[in-house]
Amino acid sequence: MTPPSPAEAGARAGSGSLVAPPSPRRNGPGGRSGRSRGSAERALRWVVGRLAGAVLVLWAVATLIFFAVRLVPGDPAEAILGGPGSQASAEALALVREQYGLDQPLVVQYLQQLGRLVTGDLGTSWSLRADVAGLLLEQLPGTLALALASLVVAWLIALGTAWWATLGGRAASAVSSALEVVAAAVPHFWLASVLVLVFSTQLGLLPPVSTGTPVGLVLPVVTLAIPVAGFLGQVTRDSLLDAASAPFAVTARARGESTSGLFRRHLLRHAALPGLALSGWAFGSLLSGAVVVESVFARPGLGRTLLGAVTLRDVPLVTGVALASALAYVVVVALGDLAERAVDPRERAS
């Protein structure tokens, strides 16, 4: 029996046959446009969730800083007038309390500060008599450059030790594990002092204080990077060793893949995922360590500004520095999440 010709098939379909030739699928809920809309909706939900989380974090930081500074013994009005050494009169203290709203109940002061923060008004520094937003714009770039450069150096150290542990066998893995534990436990102040003693005092290779040049950035960056590299190295090394023994790695070696090619094309992507998830935490640790490092190396930045503001009980400046640090942390965590999704196809699919 010969199959019907196209004309006969059309005639049969027109004479009431229930069988119709299949039509190509149009863009609909299950087509390409539907998938695009689904991806856009997921991206929108991710952005909205991140923004809501950022607002919550900033509110929590502002609340914590407000009440923590108020719990410190002493009179804020006296701090505004220069501290206990100013010997301000009772009339001057009363005038300052009225001017800054310090005579209001604590809850009222808190709500007033939240209202100013919502409008973007960070206030005026009590100790420096300058706009807090302007001070942050001056000090923030230096601290961000220090933290980001330290994060890059920490990743380079972590990947280098992880690769060495993978190529060197059990002995190299044991040595790298011990070095990572020691590096993660080293205090910033002690490490900075040792680096200055060796590379500045004895060898004379690097300046002991920040000079505003790339050379002056070396010791602060290394001081911040080594402890973070210890944590990142531990996670990356374990992931790299697990990936090296996985079936896909064995198959790649059987096909003649070189060790360096296997590391670059296959192992690195798997090993970097846990470290990328920890990059946000690492950046927050670098920002907190900047307080010590900037003080030791006399480097201008948010760390030294925060230390002076806490000493003088400068509530607006402390709040501004804390909010700027929290915002930078939230942004870096979001970028780390995006990098993790870009590296891992499973994250993009979810």
Short mmCIF file of C-alpha atoms in Angstrom, two decimals:
data_model
loop_
_atom_site.label_atom_id
_atom_site.label_comp_id
_atom_site.label_asym_id
_atom_site.label_seq_id
_atom_site.Cartn_x
_atom_site.Cartn_y
_atom_site.Cartn_z
CA MET A 1 0.00 0.00 0.00
CA THR A 2 1.47 3.30 -1.08
CA PRO A 3 1.34 6.30 1.26
CA PRO A 4 -1.05 9.10 0.29
CA SER A 5 0.28 12.06 -1.59
CA PRO A 6 0.29 15.52 0.04
CA ALA A 7 -2.78 16.50 -2.00
CA GLU A 8 -4.73 13.42 -0.84
CA ALA A 9 -3.72 14.09 2.76
CA GLY A 10 -5.01 17.65 2.48
CA ALA A 11 -8.26 16.45 0.95
CA ARG A 12 -8.80 13.97 3.74
CA ALA A 13 -8.12 16.63 6.39
CA GLY A 14 -10.61 18.96 4.71
CA SER A 15 -13.32 16.25 4.50
CA GLY A 16 -13.65 16.04 8.29
CA SER A 17 -10.80 13.75 9.29
CA LEU A 18 -9.83 14.10 12.94
CA VAL A 19 -6.16 13.68 12.11
CA ALA A 20 -4.44 16.92 11.21
CA PRO A 21 -0.82 17.47 10.29
CA PRO A 22 1.24 18.70 13.23
CA SER A 23 1.89 22.39 13.31
CA PRO A 24 5.13 23.88 14.52
CA ARG A 25 5.12 24.96 18.20
CA ARG A 26 4.66 28.65 18.65
CA ASN A 27 6.21 30.76 21.34
CA GLY A 28 4.02 30.24 24.34
CA PRO A 29 4.20 29.27 28.01
CA GLY A 30 6.34 26.26 27.15
CA GLY A 31 8.31 27.86 24.30
CA ARG A 32 11.32 30.10 24.13
CA SER A 33 9.45 33.24 25.18
CA GLY A 34 7.98 31.36 28.15
CA ARG A 35 11.42 30.28 29.27
CA SER A 36 12.71 33.83 28.83
CA ARG A 37 9.87 35.17 30.97
CA GLY A 38 10.64 32.53 33.61
CA SER A 39 14.31 33.51 33.64
CA ALA A 40 13.42 37.19 33.91
CA GLU A 41 11.06 36.48 36.79
CA ARG A 42 13.71 34.49 38.64
CA ALA A 43 16.26 37.25 38.08
CA LEU A 44 13.77 39.85 39.32
CA ARG A 45 13.03 37.80 42.43
CA TRP A 46 16.77 37.46 43.06
CA VAL A 47 17.33 41.22 42.75
CA VAL A 48 14.34 42.04 44.98
CA GLY A 49 15.52 39.53 47.56
CA ARG A 50 19.01 40.99 47.56
CA LEU A 51 17.70 44.54 47.93
CA ALA A 52 15.42 43.53 50.79
CA GLY A 53 18.32 41.75 52.47
CA ALA A 54 20.55 44.80 52.04
CA VAL A 55 17.94 47.09 53.62
CA LEU A 56 17.56 44.68 56.53
CA VAL A 57 21.32 44.49 57.07
CA LEU A 58 21.71 48.27 56.98
CA TRP A 59 18.83 48.73 59.43
CA ALA A 60 20.33 46.14 61.81
CA VAL A 61 23.77 47.80 61.64
CA ALA A 62 22.36 51.27 62.26
CA THR A 63 20.32 49.99 65.22
CA LEU A 64 23.20 48.06 66.75
CA ILE A 65 25.64 50.95 66.41
CA PHE A 66 23.18 53.47 67.88
CA PHE A 67 22.51 51.52 71.07
CA ALA A 68 26.07 50.18 71.42
CA VAL A 69 27.57 53.68 71.39
CA ARG A 70 24.93 54.89 73.84
CA LEU A 71 25.92 52.11 76.25
CA VAL A 72 29.51 53.40 76.44
CA PRO A 73 30.02 55.30 79.71
CA GLY A 74 30.20 59.07 79.37
CA ASP A 75 28.18 62.06 78.22
CA PRO A 76 27.76 62.46 74.42
CA ALA A 77 27.45 66.23 74.89
CA GLU A 78 30.84 66.26 76.59
CA ALA A 79 32.29 64.26 73.70
CA ILE A 80 30.94 66.83 71.24
CA LEU A 81 32.65 69.63 73.14
CA GLY A 82 36.02 67.89 73.06
CA GLY A 83 35.88 65.19 75.73
CA PRO A 84 36.47 65.27 79.49
CA GLY A 85 39.51 67.52 79.07
CA SER A 86 37.42 70.34 77.66
CA GLN A 87 36.00 71.24 81.13
CA ALA A 88 32.77 72.48 79.55
CA SER A 89 30.33 74.35 81.75
CA ALA A 90 26.89 73.04 82.63
CA GLU A 91 25.29 75.73 80.47
CA ALA A 92 27.35 74.72 77.42
CA LEU A 93 26.50 71.06 77.94
CA ALA A 94 22.79 71.85 78.21
CA LEU A 95 22.94 73.94 75.03
CA VAL A 96 24.66 71.13 73.10
CA ARG A 97 22.11 68.56 74.32
CA GLU A 98 19.27 70.77 73.10
CA GLN A 99 20.99 71.51 69.77
CA TYR A 100 21.68 67.84 68.95
CA GLY A 101 18.46 66.47 70.44
CA LEU A 102 20.28 64.61 73.19
CA ASP A 103 17.74 65.81 75.75
CA GLN A 104 15.04 63.73 74.02
CA PRO A 105 14.15 60.19 75.11
CA LEU A 106 16.37 57.49 73.67
CA VAL A 107 13.61 56.03 71.49
CA VAL A 108 12.89 59.46 70.01
CA GLN A 109 16.59 59.95 69.21
CA TYR A 110 16.66 56.53 67.56
CA LEU A 111 13.64 57.24 65.37
CA GLN A 112 15.01 60.64 64.41
CA GLN A 113 18.31 59.07 63.35
CA LEU A 114 16.52 56.42 61.27
CA GLY A 115 14.50 59.17 59.60
CA ARG A 116 17.67 61.04 58.67
CA LEU A 117 19.31 57.88 57.36
CA VAL A 118 16.31 57.05 55.18
CA THR A 119 16.65 60.43 53.49
CA GLY A 120 20.40 59.90 52.98
CA ASP A 121 21.47 62.39 55.64
CA LEU A 122 24.40 60.91 57.57
CA GLY A 123 24.76 64.02 59.69
CA THR A 124 27.83 65.95 60.78
CA SER A 125 30.82 64.49 62.56
CA TRP A 126 30.94 65.63 66.17
CA SER A 127 34.72 65.43 66.43
CA LEU A 128 35.79 66.65 62.98
CA ARG A 129 32.94 69.15 62.41
CA ALA A 130 32.58 67.92 58.83
CA ASP A 131 29.90 66.25 56.74
CA VAL A 132 30.02 62.48 57.31
CA ALA A 133 29.14 61.67 53.68
CA GLY A 134 32.04 63.80 52.47
CA LEU A 135 34.44 62.11 54.90
CA LEU A 136 33.33 58.68 53.71
CA LEU A 137 33.85 59.63 50.07
CA GLU A 138 37.40 60.67 50.94
CA GLN A 139 38.32 57.58 52.98
CA LEU A 140 36.32 54.80 51.31
CA PRO A 141 38.36 54.42 48.07
CA GLY A 142 41.60 53.73 49.95
CA THR A 143 40.05 51.04 52.13
CA LEU A 144 38.25 49.41 49.21
CA ALA A 145 41.48 49.33 47.17
CA LEU A 146 43.29 47.75 50.12
CA ALA A 147 40.58 45.14 50.73
CA LEU A 148 40.12 44.19 47.06
CA ALA A 149 43.88 43.93 46.43
CA SER A 150 44.21 41.78 49.55
CA LEU A 151 41.37 39.52 48.38
CA VAL A 152 43.07 39.00 44.99
CA VAL A 153 46.41 38.20 46.64
CA ALA A 154 44.71 35.84 49.10
CA TRP A 155 43.11 33.96 46.21
CA LEU A 156 46.44 33.69 44.38
CA ILE A 157 48.11 32.27 47.49
CA ALA A 158 45.22 29.87 48.13
CA LEU A 159 45.19 28.56 44.56
CA GLY A 160 48.98 28.22 44.53
CA THR A 161 49.10 26.15 47.71
CA ALA A 162 46.12 24.05 46.58
CA TRP A 163 47.79 23.27 43.24
CA TRP A 164 51.05 22.40 44.99
CA ALA A 165 49.18 20.09 47.38
CA THR A 166 47.52 18.34 44.43
CA LEU A 167 50.73 17.83 42.46
CA GLY A 168 53.03 17.01 45.38
CA GLY A 169 51.16 14.08 46.85
CA ARG A 170 50.54 13.36 50.52
CA ALA A 171 53.66 15.11 51.83
CA ALA A 172 52.85 18.37 50.04
CA SER A 173 49.22 18.14 51.13
CA ALA A 174 50.25 17.72 54.78
CA VAL A 175 52.72 20.62 54.65
CA SER A 176 50.25 22.93 52.90
CA SER A 177 47.56 22.02 55.43
CA ALA A 178 49.87 22.94 58.32
CA LEU A 179 50.86 26.22 56.67
CA GLU A 180 47.20 27.12 56.04
CA VAL A 181 46.29 26.52 59.69
CA VAL A 182 49.19 28.69 60.88
CA ALA A 183 48.36 31.45 58.38
CA ALA A 184 44.70 31.51 59.39
CA ALA A 185 45.60 31.86 63.07
CA VAL A 186 48.16 34.68 62.71
CA PRO A 187 46.97 38.00 64.25
CA HIS A 188 47.17 41.01 61.96
CA PHE A 189 49.07 43.16 64.45
CA TRP A 190 51.79 40.54 65.04
CA LEU A 191 52.13 39.78 61.33
CA ALA A 192 52.39 43.47 60.45
CA SER A 193 55.10 43.97 63.07
CA VAL A 194 57.13 41.03 61.76
CA LEU A 195 56.84 42.16 58.14
CA VAL A 196 57.94 45.69 59.04
CA LEU A 197 60.87 44.34 61.06
CA VAL A 198 62.08 42.07 58.26
CA PHE A 199 61.37 43.98 55.05
CA SER A 200 61.68 47.57 56.30
CA THR A 201 64.08 47.62 59.24
CA GLN A 202 66.50 44.81 58.37
CA LEU A 203 66.32 44.56 54.57
CA GLY A 204 65.20 48.10 53.76
CA LEU A 205 63.17 46.91 50.76
CA LEU A 206 59.75 48.36 51.57
CA PRO A 207 58.59 51.47 53.45
CA PRO A 208 57.28 50.87 57.00
CA VAL A 209 54.35 53.26 56.51
CA SER A 210 51.95 53.88 53.67
CA THR A 211 53.35 56.34 51.14
CA GLY A 212 50.38 56.56 48.79
CA THR A 213 52.29 54.63 46.11
CA PRO A 214 51.92 50.99 44.96
CA VAL A 215 55.13 50.12 46.82
CA GLY A 216 53.65 51.42 50.06
CA LEU A 217 50.64 49.16 49.53
CA VAL A 218 52.63 45.90 49.50
CA LEU A 219 53.05 45.32 53.24
CA PRO A 220 49.45 46.23 54.19
CA VAL A 221 48.09 43.98 51.43
CA VAL A 222 50.26 41.02 52.41
CA THR A 223 49.36 41.50 56.07
CA LEU A 224 45.65 41.30 55.30
CA ALA A 225 45.92 38.59 52.65
CA ILE A 226 47.85 35.89 54.52
CA PRO A 227 45.24 35.04 57.21
CA VAL A 228 42.41 35.05 54.66
CA ALA A 229 44.49 32.91 52.29
CA GLY A 230 44.77 30.34 55.08
CA PHE A 231 40.99 29.92 55.26
CA LEU A 232 40.46 29.98 51.49
CA GLY A 233 43.35 27.57 50.97
CA GLN A 234 41.89 24.97 53.33
CA VAL A 235 38.54 24.94 51.54
CA THR A 236 40.03 25.09 48.03
CA ARG A 237 42.59 22.35 48.70
CA ASP A 238 39.98 19.91 49.99
CA SER A 239 37.70 20.60 47.03
CA LEU A 240 40.59 20.27 44.60
CA LEU A 241 41.68 16.92 46.02
CA ASP A 242 38.11 15.61 45.90
CA ALA A 243 37.72 16.74 42.29
CA ALA A 244 41.06 15.20 41.32
CA SER A 245 39.79 11.76 42.34
CA ALA A 246 36.38 12.14 40.67
CA PRO A 247 35.46 9.98 37.64
CA PHE A 248 35.60 12.90 35.19
CA ALA A 249 39.21 13.61 36.22
CA VAL A 250 40.18 9.96 35.79
CA THR A 251 38.56 9.94 32.34
CA ALA A 252 40.37 13.12 31.34
CA ARG A 253 43.72 11.61 32.35
CA ALA A 254 42.90 8.47 30.37
CA ARG A 255 42.37 10.65 27.28
CA GLY A 256 45.88 12.04 27.72
CA GLU A 257 45.05 15.36 29.45
CA SER A 258 48.10 16.96 31.05
CA THR A 259 48.14 17.87 34.73
CA SER A 260 48.14 21.61 34.06
CA GLY A 261 45.38 21.25 31.48
CA LEU A 262 43.32 19.15 33.87
CA PHE A 263 43.73 21.81 36.56
CA ARG A 264 42.79 24.71 34.28
CA ARG A 265 39.92 23.12 32.36
CA HIS A 266 38.29 20.87 34.93
CA LEU A 267 39.53 20.95 38.52
CA LEU A 268 39.75 24.70 39.03
CA ARG A 269 36.04 25.27 38.35
CA HIS A 270 35.01 22.66 40.91
CA ALA A 271 37.57 23.73 43.50
CA ALA A 272 36.73 27.43 43.28
CA LEU A 273 33.02 27.06 44.11
CA PRO A 274 33.35 26.80 47.93
CA GLY A 275 35.88 29.62 47.95
CA LEU A 276 33.60 31.85 45.91
CA ALA A 277 30.84 31.24 48.41
CA LEU A 278 33.25 32.37 51.16
CA SER A 279 34.50 35.45 49.31
CA GLY A 280 31.84 37.65 50.87
CA TRP A 281 32.89 36.55 54.35
CA ALA A 282 36.54 37.05 53.37
CA PHE A 283 35.86 40.61 52.24
CA GLY A 284 34.11 41.38 55.53
CA SER A 285 37.10 39.98 57.39
CA LEU A 286 39.40 42.20 55.35
CA LEU A 287 37.35 45.28 56.18
CA SER A 288 37.51 44.50 59.89
CA GLY A 289 41.24 43.80 59.66
CA ALA A 290 41.75 47.15 57.94
CA VAL A 291 41.15 48.86 61.30
CA VAL A 292 44.37 47.36 62.67
CA VAL A 293 46.40 47.40 59.46
CA GLU A 294 45.65 51.03 58.59
CA SER A 295 46.60 52.06 62.12
CA VAL A 296 49.90 50.14 62.07
CA PHE A 297 50.96 51.42 58.65
CA ALA A 298 49.53 54.94 59.14
CA ARG A 299 47.37 54.50 56.06
CA PRO A 300 44.31 56.75 55.63
CA GLY A 301 41.02 54.91 55.30
CA LEU A 302 37.83 53.85 56.99
CA GLY A 303 39.71 51.77 59.56
CA ARG A 304 41.63 54.66 61.10
CA THR A 305 38.57 56.88 60.81
CA LEU A 306 36.44 54.34 62.68
CA LEU A 307 39.04 53.89 65.40
CA GLY A 308 39.21 57.63 66.05
CA ALA A 309 35.44 58.00 65.94
CA VAL A 310 34.90 55.22 68.49
CA THR A 311 37.53 56.74 70.79
CA LEU A 312 35.77 60.12 70.67
CA ARG A 313 32.25 58.63 70.77
CA ASP A 314 31.43 60.31 67.46
CA VAL A 315 28.06 58.64 66.86
CA PRO A 316 27.34 60.04 63.35
CA LEU A 317 30.79 59.13 62.06
CA VAL A 318 30.75 55.64 63.62
CA THR A 319 27.31 55.01 62.11
CA GLY A 320 28.40 56.25 58.69
CA VAL A 321 31.55 54.10 58.60
CA ALA A 322 29.62 51.03 59.75
CA LEU A 323 26.91 51.55 57.13
CA ALA A 324 29.46 52.08 54.35
CA SER A 325 31.29 48.88 55.36
CA ALA A 326 28.02 46.92 55.54
CA LEU A 327 26.94 48.17 52.12
CA ALA A 328 30.29 47.23 50.59
CA TYR A 329 29.99 43.78 52.19
CA VAL A 330 26.48 43.26 50.78
CA VAL A 331 27.63 44.25 47.28
CA VAL A 332 30.62 41.90 47.37
CA VAL A 333 28.46 39.01 48.61
CA ALA A 334 26.07 39.60 45.69
CA LEU A 335 28.99 39.68 43.23
CA GLY A 336 30.32 36.45 44.72
CA ASP A 337 26.90 34.85 44.25
CA LEU A 338 26.86 35.95 40.61
CA ALA A 339 30.37 34.58 40.09
CA GLU A 340 29.32 31.26 41.62
CA ARG A 341 26.35 31.09 39.25
CA ALA A 342 28.57 31.90 36.29
CA VAL A 343 31.02 29.12 37.17
CA ASP A 344 28.49 26.43 38.12
CA PRO A 345 25.77 25.62 35.53
CA ARG A 346 23.70 23.96 38.26
CA GLU A 347 23.38 27.27 40.10
CA ARG A 348 22.17 28.97 36.91
CA ALA A 349 19.59 26.24 36.35
CA SER A 350 18.26 26.60 39.90
#
